[in-house]
Structures are given as C-alpha cells and as structure tokens.
Coordinates of C-alpha atoms in Angstrom, one line a residue:
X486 CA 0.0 0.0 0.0
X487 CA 1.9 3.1 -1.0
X488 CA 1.5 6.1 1.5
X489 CA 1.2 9.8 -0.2
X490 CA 2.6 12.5 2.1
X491 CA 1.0 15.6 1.6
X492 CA 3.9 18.3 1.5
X493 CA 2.9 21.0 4.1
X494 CA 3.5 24.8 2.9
X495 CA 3.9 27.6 5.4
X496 CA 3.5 31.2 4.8
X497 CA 6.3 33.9 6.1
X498 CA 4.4 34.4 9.4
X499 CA 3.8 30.8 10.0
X500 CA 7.5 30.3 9.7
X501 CA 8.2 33.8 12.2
X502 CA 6.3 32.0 14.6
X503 CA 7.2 28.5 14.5
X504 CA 11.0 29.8 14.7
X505 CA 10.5 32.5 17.8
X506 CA 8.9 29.2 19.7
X507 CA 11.5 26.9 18.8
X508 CA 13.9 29.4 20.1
X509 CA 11.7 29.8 23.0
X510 CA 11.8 26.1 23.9
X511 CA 15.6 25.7 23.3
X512 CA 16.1 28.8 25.9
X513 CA 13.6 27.0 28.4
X514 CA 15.4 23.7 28.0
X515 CA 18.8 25.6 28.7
X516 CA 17.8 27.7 31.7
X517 CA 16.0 25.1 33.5
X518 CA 19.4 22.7 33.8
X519 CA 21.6 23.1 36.7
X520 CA 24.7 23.9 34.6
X521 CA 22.3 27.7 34.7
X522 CA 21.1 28.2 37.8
X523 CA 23.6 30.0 40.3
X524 CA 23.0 27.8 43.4
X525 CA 22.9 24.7 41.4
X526 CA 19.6 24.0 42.3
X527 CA 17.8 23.8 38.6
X528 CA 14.8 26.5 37.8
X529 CA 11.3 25.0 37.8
X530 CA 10.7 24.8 34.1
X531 CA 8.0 27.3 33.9
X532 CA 10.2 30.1 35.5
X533 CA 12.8 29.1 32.5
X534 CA 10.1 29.4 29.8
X535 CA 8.7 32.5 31.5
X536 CA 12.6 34.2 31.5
X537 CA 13.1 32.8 27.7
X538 CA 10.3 34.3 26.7
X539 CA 11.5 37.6 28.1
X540 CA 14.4 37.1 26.7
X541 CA 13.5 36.2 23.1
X542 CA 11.1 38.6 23.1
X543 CA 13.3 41.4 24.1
X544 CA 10.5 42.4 27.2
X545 CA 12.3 42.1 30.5
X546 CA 10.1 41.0 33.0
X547 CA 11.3 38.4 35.0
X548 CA 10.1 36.1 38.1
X549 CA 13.2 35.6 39.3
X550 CA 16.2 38.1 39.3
X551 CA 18.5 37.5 36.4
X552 CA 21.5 38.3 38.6
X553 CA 21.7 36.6 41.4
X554 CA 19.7 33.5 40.9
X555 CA 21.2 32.8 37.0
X556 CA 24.7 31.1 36.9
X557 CA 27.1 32.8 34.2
X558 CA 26.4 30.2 31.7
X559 CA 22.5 30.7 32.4
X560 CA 23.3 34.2 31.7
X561 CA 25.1 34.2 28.5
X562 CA 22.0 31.9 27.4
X563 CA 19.8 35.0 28.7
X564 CA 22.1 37.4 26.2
X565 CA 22.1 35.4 23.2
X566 CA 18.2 35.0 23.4
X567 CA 17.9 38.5 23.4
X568 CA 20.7 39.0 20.6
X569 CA 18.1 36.4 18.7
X570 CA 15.2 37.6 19.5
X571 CA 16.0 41.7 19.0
X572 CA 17.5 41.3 15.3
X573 CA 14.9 38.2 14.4
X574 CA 16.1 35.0 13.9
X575 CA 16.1 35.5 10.2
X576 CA 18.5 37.9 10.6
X577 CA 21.0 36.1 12.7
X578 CA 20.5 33.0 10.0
X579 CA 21.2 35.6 7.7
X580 CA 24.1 36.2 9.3
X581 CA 25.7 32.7 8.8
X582 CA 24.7 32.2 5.5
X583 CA 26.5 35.2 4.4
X584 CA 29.6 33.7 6.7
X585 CA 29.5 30.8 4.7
X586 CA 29.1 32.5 1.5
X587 CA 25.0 30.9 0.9
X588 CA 22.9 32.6 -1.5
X589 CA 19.6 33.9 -0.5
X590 CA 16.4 32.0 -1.5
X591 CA 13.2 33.9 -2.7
X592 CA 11.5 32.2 0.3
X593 CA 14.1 33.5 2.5
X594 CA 13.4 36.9 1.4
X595 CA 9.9 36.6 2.0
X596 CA 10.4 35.9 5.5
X597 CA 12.6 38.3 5.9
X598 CA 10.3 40.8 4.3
X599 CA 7.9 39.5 6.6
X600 CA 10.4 39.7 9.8
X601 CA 11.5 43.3 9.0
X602 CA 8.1 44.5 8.5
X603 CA 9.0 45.7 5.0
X604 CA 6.6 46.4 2.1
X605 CA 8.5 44.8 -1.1
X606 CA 11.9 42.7 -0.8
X607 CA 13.7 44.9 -3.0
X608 CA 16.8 45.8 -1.3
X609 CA 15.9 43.6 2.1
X610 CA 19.5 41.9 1.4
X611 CA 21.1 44.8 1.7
X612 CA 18.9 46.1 4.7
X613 CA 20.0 42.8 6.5
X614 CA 23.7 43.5 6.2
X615 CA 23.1 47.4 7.3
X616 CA 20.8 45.8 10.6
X617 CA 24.0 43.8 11.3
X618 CA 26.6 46.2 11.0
X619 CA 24.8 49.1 12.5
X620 CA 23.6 47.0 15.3
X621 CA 27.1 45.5 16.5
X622 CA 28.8 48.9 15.8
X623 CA 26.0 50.6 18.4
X624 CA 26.7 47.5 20.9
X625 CA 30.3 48.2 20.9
X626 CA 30.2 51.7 21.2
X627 CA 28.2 51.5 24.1
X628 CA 29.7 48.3 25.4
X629 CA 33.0 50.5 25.4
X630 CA 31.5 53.4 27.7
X631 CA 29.8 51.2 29.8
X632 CA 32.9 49.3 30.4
X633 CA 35.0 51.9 31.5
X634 CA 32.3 53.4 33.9
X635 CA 31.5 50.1 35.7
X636 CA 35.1 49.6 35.7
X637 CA 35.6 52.1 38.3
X638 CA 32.8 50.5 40.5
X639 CA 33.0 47.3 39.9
X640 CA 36.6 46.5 38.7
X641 CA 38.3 45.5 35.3
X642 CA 36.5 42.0 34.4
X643 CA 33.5 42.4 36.1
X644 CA 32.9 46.3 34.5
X645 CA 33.9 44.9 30.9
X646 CA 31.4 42.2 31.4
X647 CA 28.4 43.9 32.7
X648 CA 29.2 46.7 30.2
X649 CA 29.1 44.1 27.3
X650 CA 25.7 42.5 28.9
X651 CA 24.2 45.6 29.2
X652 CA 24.7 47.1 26.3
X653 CA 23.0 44.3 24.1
X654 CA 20.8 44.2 26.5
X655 CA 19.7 48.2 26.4
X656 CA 19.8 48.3 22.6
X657 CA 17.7 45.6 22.2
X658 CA 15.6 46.6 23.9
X659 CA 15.3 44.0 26.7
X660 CA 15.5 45.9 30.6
X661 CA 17.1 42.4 31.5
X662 CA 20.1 43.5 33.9
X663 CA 22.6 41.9 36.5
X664 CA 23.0 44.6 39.3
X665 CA 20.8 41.7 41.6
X666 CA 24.1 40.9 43.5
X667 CA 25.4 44.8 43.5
X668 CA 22.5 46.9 44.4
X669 CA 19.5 44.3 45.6
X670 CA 17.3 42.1 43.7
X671 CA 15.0 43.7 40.9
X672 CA 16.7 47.2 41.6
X673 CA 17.8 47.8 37.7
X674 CA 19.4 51.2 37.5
X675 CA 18.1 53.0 40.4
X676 CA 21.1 53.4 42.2
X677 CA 22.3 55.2 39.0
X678 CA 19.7 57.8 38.7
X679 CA 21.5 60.6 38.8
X680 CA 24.9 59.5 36.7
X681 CA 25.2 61.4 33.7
X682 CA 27.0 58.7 31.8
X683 CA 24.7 55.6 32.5
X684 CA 22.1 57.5 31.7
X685 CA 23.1 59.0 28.3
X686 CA 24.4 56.0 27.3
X687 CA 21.6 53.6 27.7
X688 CA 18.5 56.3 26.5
X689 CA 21.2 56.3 23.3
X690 CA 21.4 52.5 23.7
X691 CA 17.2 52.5 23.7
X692 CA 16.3 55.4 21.2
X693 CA 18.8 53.7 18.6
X694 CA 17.5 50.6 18.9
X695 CA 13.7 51.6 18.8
X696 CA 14.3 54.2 15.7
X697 CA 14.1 51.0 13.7
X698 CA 17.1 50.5 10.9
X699 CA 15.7 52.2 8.0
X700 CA 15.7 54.8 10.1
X701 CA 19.1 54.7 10.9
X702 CA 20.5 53.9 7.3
X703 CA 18.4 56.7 6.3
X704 CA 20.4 59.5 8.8
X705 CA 23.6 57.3 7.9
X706 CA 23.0 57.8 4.0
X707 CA 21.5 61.4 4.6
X708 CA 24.7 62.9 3.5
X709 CA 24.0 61.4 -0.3
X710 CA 20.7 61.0 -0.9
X711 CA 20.3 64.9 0.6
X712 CA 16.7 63.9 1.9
X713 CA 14.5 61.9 4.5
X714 CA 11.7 59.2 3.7
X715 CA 8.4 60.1 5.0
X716 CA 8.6 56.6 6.8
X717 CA 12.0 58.2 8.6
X718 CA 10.0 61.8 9.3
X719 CA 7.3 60.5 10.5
X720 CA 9.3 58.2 13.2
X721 CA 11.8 60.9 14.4
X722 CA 9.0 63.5 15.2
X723 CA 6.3 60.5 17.0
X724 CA 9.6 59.6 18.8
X725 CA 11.2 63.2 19.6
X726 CA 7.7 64.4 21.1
X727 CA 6.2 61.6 22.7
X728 CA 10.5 61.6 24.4
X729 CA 10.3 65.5 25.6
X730 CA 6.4 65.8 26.2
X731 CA 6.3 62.4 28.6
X732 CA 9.3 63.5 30.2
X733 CA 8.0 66.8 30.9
X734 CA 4.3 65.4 32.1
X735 CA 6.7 63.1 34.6
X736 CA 8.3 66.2 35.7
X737 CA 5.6 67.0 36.5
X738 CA 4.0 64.6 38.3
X739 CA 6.5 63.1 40.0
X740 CA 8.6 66.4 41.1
X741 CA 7.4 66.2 44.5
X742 CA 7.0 62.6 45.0
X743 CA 9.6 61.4 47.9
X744 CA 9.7 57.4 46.5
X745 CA 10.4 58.9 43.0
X746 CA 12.1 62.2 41.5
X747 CA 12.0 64.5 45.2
X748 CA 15.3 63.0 46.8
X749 CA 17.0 64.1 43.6
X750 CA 18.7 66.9 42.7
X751 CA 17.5 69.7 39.8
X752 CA 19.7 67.9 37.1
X753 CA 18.8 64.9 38.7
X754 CA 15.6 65.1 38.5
X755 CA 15.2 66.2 34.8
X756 CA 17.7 63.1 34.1
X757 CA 15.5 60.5 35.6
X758 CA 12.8 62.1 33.8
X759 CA 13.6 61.4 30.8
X760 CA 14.8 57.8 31.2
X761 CA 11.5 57.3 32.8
X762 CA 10.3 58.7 29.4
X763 CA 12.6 56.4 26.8
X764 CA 12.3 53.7 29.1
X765 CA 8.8 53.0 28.5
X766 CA 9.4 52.9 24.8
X767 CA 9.8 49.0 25.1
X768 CA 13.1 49.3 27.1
X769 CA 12.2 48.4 30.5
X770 CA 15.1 49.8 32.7
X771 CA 14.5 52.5 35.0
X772 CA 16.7 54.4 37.5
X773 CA 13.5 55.2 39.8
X774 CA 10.9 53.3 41.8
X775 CA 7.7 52.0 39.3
X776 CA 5.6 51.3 42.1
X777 CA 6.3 54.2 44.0
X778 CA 5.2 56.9 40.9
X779 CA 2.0 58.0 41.5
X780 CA -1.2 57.0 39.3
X781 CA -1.5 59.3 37.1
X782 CA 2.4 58.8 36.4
X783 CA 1.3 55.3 36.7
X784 CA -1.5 55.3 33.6
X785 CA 0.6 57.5 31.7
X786 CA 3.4 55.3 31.6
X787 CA 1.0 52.5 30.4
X788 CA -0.1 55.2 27.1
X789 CA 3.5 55.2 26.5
X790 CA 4.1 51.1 26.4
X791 CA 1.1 50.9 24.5
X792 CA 2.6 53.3 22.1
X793 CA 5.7 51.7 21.7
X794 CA 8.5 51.6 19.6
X795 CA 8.9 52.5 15.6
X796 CA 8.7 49.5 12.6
X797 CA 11.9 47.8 12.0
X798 CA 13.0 48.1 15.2
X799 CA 13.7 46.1 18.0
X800 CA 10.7 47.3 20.1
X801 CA 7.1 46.6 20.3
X802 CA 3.5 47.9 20.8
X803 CA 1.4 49.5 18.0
X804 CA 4.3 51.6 17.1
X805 CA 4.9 55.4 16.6
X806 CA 3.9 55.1 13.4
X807 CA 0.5 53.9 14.0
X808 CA 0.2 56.1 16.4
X809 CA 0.8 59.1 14.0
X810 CA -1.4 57.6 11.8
X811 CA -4.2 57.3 14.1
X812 CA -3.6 61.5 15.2
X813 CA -3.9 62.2 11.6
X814 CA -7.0 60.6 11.1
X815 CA -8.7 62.3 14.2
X816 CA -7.2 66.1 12.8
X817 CA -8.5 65.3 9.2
X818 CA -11.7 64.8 10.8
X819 CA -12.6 67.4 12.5
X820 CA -10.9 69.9 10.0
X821 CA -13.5 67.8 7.7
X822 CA -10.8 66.3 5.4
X823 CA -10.8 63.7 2.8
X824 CA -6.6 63.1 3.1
X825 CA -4.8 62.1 6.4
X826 CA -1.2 64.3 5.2
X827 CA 1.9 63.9 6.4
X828 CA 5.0 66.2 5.4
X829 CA 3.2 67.0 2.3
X830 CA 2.4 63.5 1.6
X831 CA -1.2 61.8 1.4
X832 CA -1.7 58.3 3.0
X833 CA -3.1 55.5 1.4
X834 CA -6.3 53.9 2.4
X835 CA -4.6 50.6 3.0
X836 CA -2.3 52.0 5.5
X837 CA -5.3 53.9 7.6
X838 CA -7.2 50.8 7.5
X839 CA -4.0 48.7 9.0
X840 CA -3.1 51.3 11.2
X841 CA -6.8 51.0 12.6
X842 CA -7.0 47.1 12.8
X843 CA -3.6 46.8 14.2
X844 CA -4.7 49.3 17.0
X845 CA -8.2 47.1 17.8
X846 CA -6.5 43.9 17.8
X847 CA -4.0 45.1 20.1
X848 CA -6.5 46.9 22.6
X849 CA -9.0 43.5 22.4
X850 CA -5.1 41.4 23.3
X851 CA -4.4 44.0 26.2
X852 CA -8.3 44.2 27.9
X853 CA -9.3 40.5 27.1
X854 CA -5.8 39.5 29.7
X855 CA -6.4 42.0 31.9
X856 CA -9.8 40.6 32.2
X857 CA -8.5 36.8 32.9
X858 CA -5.4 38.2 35.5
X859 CA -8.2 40.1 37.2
X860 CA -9.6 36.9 38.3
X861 CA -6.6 34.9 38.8
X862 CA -3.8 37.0 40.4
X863 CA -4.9 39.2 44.2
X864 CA -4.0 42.8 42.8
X865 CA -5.2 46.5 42.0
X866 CA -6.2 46.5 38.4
X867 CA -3.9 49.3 37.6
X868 CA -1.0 46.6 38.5
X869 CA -2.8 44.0 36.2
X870 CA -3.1 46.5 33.5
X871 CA 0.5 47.6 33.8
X872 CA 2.2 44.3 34.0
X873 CA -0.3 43.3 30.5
X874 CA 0.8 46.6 28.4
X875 CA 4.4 46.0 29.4
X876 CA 4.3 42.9 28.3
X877 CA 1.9 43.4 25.0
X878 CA 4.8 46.5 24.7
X879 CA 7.8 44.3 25.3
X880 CA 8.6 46.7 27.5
X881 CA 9.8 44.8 30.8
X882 CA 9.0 47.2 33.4
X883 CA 6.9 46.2 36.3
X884 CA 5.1 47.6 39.4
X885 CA 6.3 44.2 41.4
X886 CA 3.5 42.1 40.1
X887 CA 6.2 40.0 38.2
X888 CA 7.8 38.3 40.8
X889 CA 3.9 37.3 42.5
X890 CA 2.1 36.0 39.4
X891 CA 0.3 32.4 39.4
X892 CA 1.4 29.7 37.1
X893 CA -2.1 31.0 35.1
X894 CA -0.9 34.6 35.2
X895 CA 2.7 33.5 34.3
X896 CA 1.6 31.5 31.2
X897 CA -0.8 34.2 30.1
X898 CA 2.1 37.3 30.5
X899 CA 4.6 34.7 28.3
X900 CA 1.4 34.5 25.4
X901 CA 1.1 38.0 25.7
X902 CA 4.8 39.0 25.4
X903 CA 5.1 36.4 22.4
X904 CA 1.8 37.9 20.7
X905 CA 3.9 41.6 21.5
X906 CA 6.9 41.0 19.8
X907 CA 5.7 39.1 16.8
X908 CA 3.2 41.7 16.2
X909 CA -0.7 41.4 16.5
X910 CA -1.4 41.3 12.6
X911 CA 1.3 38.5 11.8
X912 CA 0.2 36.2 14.5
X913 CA -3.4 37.0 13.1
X914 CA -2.0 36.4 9.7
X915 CA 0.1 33.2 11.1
X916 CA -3.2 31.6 12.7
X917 CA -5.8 32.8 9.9
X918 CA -7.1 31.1 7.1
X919 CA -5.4 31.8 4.3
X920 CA -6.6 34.6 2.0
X921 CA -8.8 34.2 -1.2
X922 CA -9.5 37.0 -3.5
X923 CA -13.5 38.1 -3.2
X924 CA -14.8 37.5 -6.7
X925 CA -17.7 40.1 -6.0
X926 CA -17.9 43.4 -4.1
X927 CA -21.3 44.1 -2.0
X928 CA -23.2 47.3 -2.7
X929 CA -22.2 50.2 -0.5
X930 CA -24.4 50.7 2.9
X931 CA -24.7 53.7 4.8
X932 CA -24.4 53.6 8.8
X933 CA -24.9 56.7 11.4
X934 CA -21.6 57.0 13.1
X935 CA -21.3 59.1 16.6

C-alpha cells in the first residue's frame, strides 16, 4: 500500500512564529538545567520558559532576578536569546549564510520581508547587512563606555562584562540586567539615577534601537541621498515628542513625589525624567521606583508602552507610526478632510485601515488578559493592566507584580509578550485562514456613526 505524504507549505508568518517558539523552547530547556542556575539548584521549568520568553522577546520582565539567581552560563543563554530575539532569527541566519558564503532563496526573502516589517523585498538583502553592522557597531560603542564606567565600581572584568551585557541588552531593547548581587534584587538602575554617563548611554542604547534601521541607514545615507523618507520623518517627530512631552508630564507629576524624583537633585531630577520617558518605549530599565510613581504617572506610563516603539525596530506595541497615523486621522476629521497628510504627503487607504486594525486587535489582546489576570492574580487593576501593556509593549517594566504572578498569570504574560513581539497582525495572519481574493464586491451601505 503506497502512502502519499501531503507536503505542508507555510507562509512567512507561520514560519516567524514557529522559529521565535522553537527558540523559546531551546532557551527554556537551557535555563531550567543546573549547569544555569547559580545555586545549582535547577529553575522550575516554567520560571525558564517564562525568563526565555523575556528574553526572546526582548521584554524584561522576569520572576526571578536574572542576577543573582542565574549562573554565568545561564546568563550568556539570557544574552544570546535577546541578541536572537531583538535582530529576528532571520536575521541572525542571515548572518551565517552570508559567513558561509549561501545565496539567498526567494522564500528567504519573503520571510525576511515579513520579519523586518518591509513592504517589497527589493533591497531587504542589503537592509540585512546594514541591521547587522549598524547594530554591532552601536553595541560596541556603548559596550565600550559602559565598560570603562563600571570599571571604576566594579573592577576590570567584572565592569567589561556587565558593560558588554548591558549594552545588548539596552539596545535591544530587553530591561534584563545583572546589578541583583550589586545593588538588591529587581533594583535595575536605580542606584544610578543621577549618573550622567549611565544614563546618556543607555537612553542612546534605547532610542537607537527603537528608531528601527531604516531609520538609521536613512540619517547614515543622509549625506547622499540629501533627503529623508516620509517613513523616517514621520518616526523621528512621533519619537522626539512623545520623548520630551512624557518627560516633561513626569516632571511633573512626580517632582514632589519622595519614593520617585523628590530625593534628587534639579539635574537629577530632569535626568531621571527622561529615562523614565525612553524607558517605557519598550526598554524596561528605569533608575527610579515604578511602584512608587504615583497613578496618574502610573497610567501614563501604560499610554507610553502601548505606544511603543517605531517598525523595523527592536521594540514593540502598535508603534509610533500607527500612532501618528491614528492623530492624523482624528485632525483630518474634525478639520472635515478627505486626506490624512503627512509632510506633504497623502496616505493610502490601505495604511489607515492597518493602522486602525492593528490598534483594535492590540487593545482586544491588552483588555481580554487583563480581564483573565483580574480573576486569577490578588492585585489592584492598575497593577494588572500595567504588568499586560508592558508585556503586549515588550517593554519589561513592572510595578512588582512580576515576581507574584500564578502559574495561570505567568503563562498568560509569556502569550502576551510572544503575541507583542511578533506583532498582532502577523500572528493573526500566522493563525488565519489563508486569504482568497473576493470575486464580487457588496453594494455600499450607509451607517450613522457618533
């Protein structure tokens, strides 16, 4: 009797998310062994795919503190996972097939159409190589700095190596760090709020990394082609206001709050500020108390996660922008316009109606686990709703619900933080039936709207 195997074709995002959860696994596999743990007893397998996940998913949150209860080996598997997960696995295969001198396949570009986020594949070869070399030319340059700072404190091999760590770390994104044995367990930066260098060097570390590379090749190449994309306009004035206006609404806020900015000095205080600002652009480190802020601060801070970080990048959320898309819209309405215009540009219908889906789906992700933690984890909804939008955002950053979740609440945060950083619309796309052109249109009904 012969046996015909039917030959099983995935799509771009099928593949995306197939390889992000085999990387997943492999992480969870590592970090639960005893070789990783720092006391030797092994982590329960669910606190290693909860940290993986993190990890891959450049978020950050973590049930257990990545510095003193990870071994170094259980650390450098933390590091690579977010190297992985922040450029995209493509990327990284990418990588090796251009070490070992393999052609690119047409499927291969596909995906990594698909991975980068990228409306054609013409150039997405060359896109790959720029991600690469502008990414581990940022990650030295900071890794330098960083090293010779946390040299002083912390001596020669230890400052090289947290400066190294941290600096892949920051730029992707992650808010993973090791000061757990320095400065306390789940303390991040605090104890560096007010150091000028830390602090300029990691929002650098962050802003670069959520810019997305297109921006950045297109500042790099402004020189020749003597002009901007709209794409690159649009992203550097979402990201410069949303940087300067939440920083000055924290300010704000927070300038007489004794758990947050108070203690600090003037400089101080406008330093911390802003971090507290870039931070929440999918980074996750802060250098002040989270749950100490005050609600409003609190809420705020959860506008600016859902927000996120800019296309291309190694961020998440809806992303700047959508976000800019979504203003537009509202101003063309009300000013009773046809056109949402940007720099002198008119966008398509296509993009609004993306833009609009993308921002749905992810509110329905962010309200419908809210909804389920509500019922299964013992804390103030603004906690819940915090911990879900830094997770949906990638973000990392936490109010201390983290460390408390139940196994229910951890397995929901780790779907959530996947669903974040493969992006609603390509997990939709991944799970849905596949498309088929409509061979007839319906007639056009009118609706009352408002």
């Amino acid at each position: 009797m012969k046996v015909v195997l039917k030959k099983i074709e995935l799509t771009p995002p099928q593949i995306l998310v197939i390889g992000f959860a085999a990387i997943i696994l492999i992480g969870a596999t590592l970090l639960s062994t005893p070789a990783a743990s720092a006391s030797g007893t092994p982590v329960s397998f669910l606190n290693a795919l909860f940290t993986a996940t993190s990890a891959t998913c450049v978020t950050g949150l973590v049930v257990v503190d990545t510095g003193t209860t990870y071994s170094l080996f259980g650390q450098i598997v933390i590091i690579s996972l977010i190297q992985v997960g922040g450029l995209g696995f493509m990327t990284m295969a990418t990588l090796f097939a251009f070490m070992l001198k393999k052609r690119i396949s047409l499927k291969e570009r596909l995906i990594l159409q698909e991975a980068m986020n990228q409306g054609s594949m013409e150039g997405i070869v060359r896109l790959i190589r720029k991600v690469i070399r502008y990414s581990l030319t940022i990650e030295l340059v900071g890794a330098v700095i960083f090293s010779i700072r946390w040299s002083i404190d912390l001596g020669p091999a230890k400052g090289i190596y947290y400066g190294i760590w941290h600096a892949i770390s920051f730029f992707n994104n992650a808010g993973f760090d090791l000061f757990g044995p320095v400065t306390g367990p789940f303390s991040s930066l605090t104890s560096y709020a007010s150091d000028p260098a830390i602090n300029v060097v990691a929002m650098g570390l962050i802003i670069l990394g959520g810019l997305g590379f297109i921006v950045i090749s297109d500042l790099l190449e402004l020189k020749v082609n003597k002009r901007l994309s709209l794409h690159s306009k649009v992203v550097l004035s979402a990201t410069g206001f949303l940087i300067v206006f939440g920083a000055l609404v924290i300010l704000i806020f927070e300038f007489t709050n004794q758990k947050t900015l108070a203690p600090l000095s003037g400089p101080g205080k406008v330093l911390a500020a802003f971090f507290q600002s870039v931070s929440p652009r999918t980074a996750g480190a802060n250098t002040v108390d989270i749950g100490g802020m005050r609600q409003a601060t609190q809420f705020f801070t959860i506008i600016l996660m859902f927000i996120g970080a800019s296309p291309g990048s190694t961020g998440g959320g809806i992303k700047t922008t959508t976000f800019t898309t979504l203003i537009g819209a509202i101003i063309a309405m009300i000013r009773g316009k046809e056109d949402i215009v940007l720099f002198h540009y008119r966008l398509g219908k296509d993009r609004i109606l993306k833009a609009i889906t993308l921002t749905m789906i992810a509110l329905f992700l962010v309200v419908f686990v809210s909804m389920i933690l509500s019922t299964t984890e013992n804390h103030p909804f603004l906690m819940i709703l915090f911990e879900v939008t830094s997770a949906f955002g990638t973000v990392g950053l936490t109010m201390g619900l983290t460390p408390d979740l139940s196994d229910v609440g951890k397995i929901m945060i780790a779907l959530t933080m996947f669903a974040g950083r493969l992006g609603p619309l390509t997990l939709a796309y991944a799970l849905g039936p596949k498309a088929e052109k409509e061979l007839y249109r319906y007639p056009e009904g009118k609706i009352t709207i408002g």
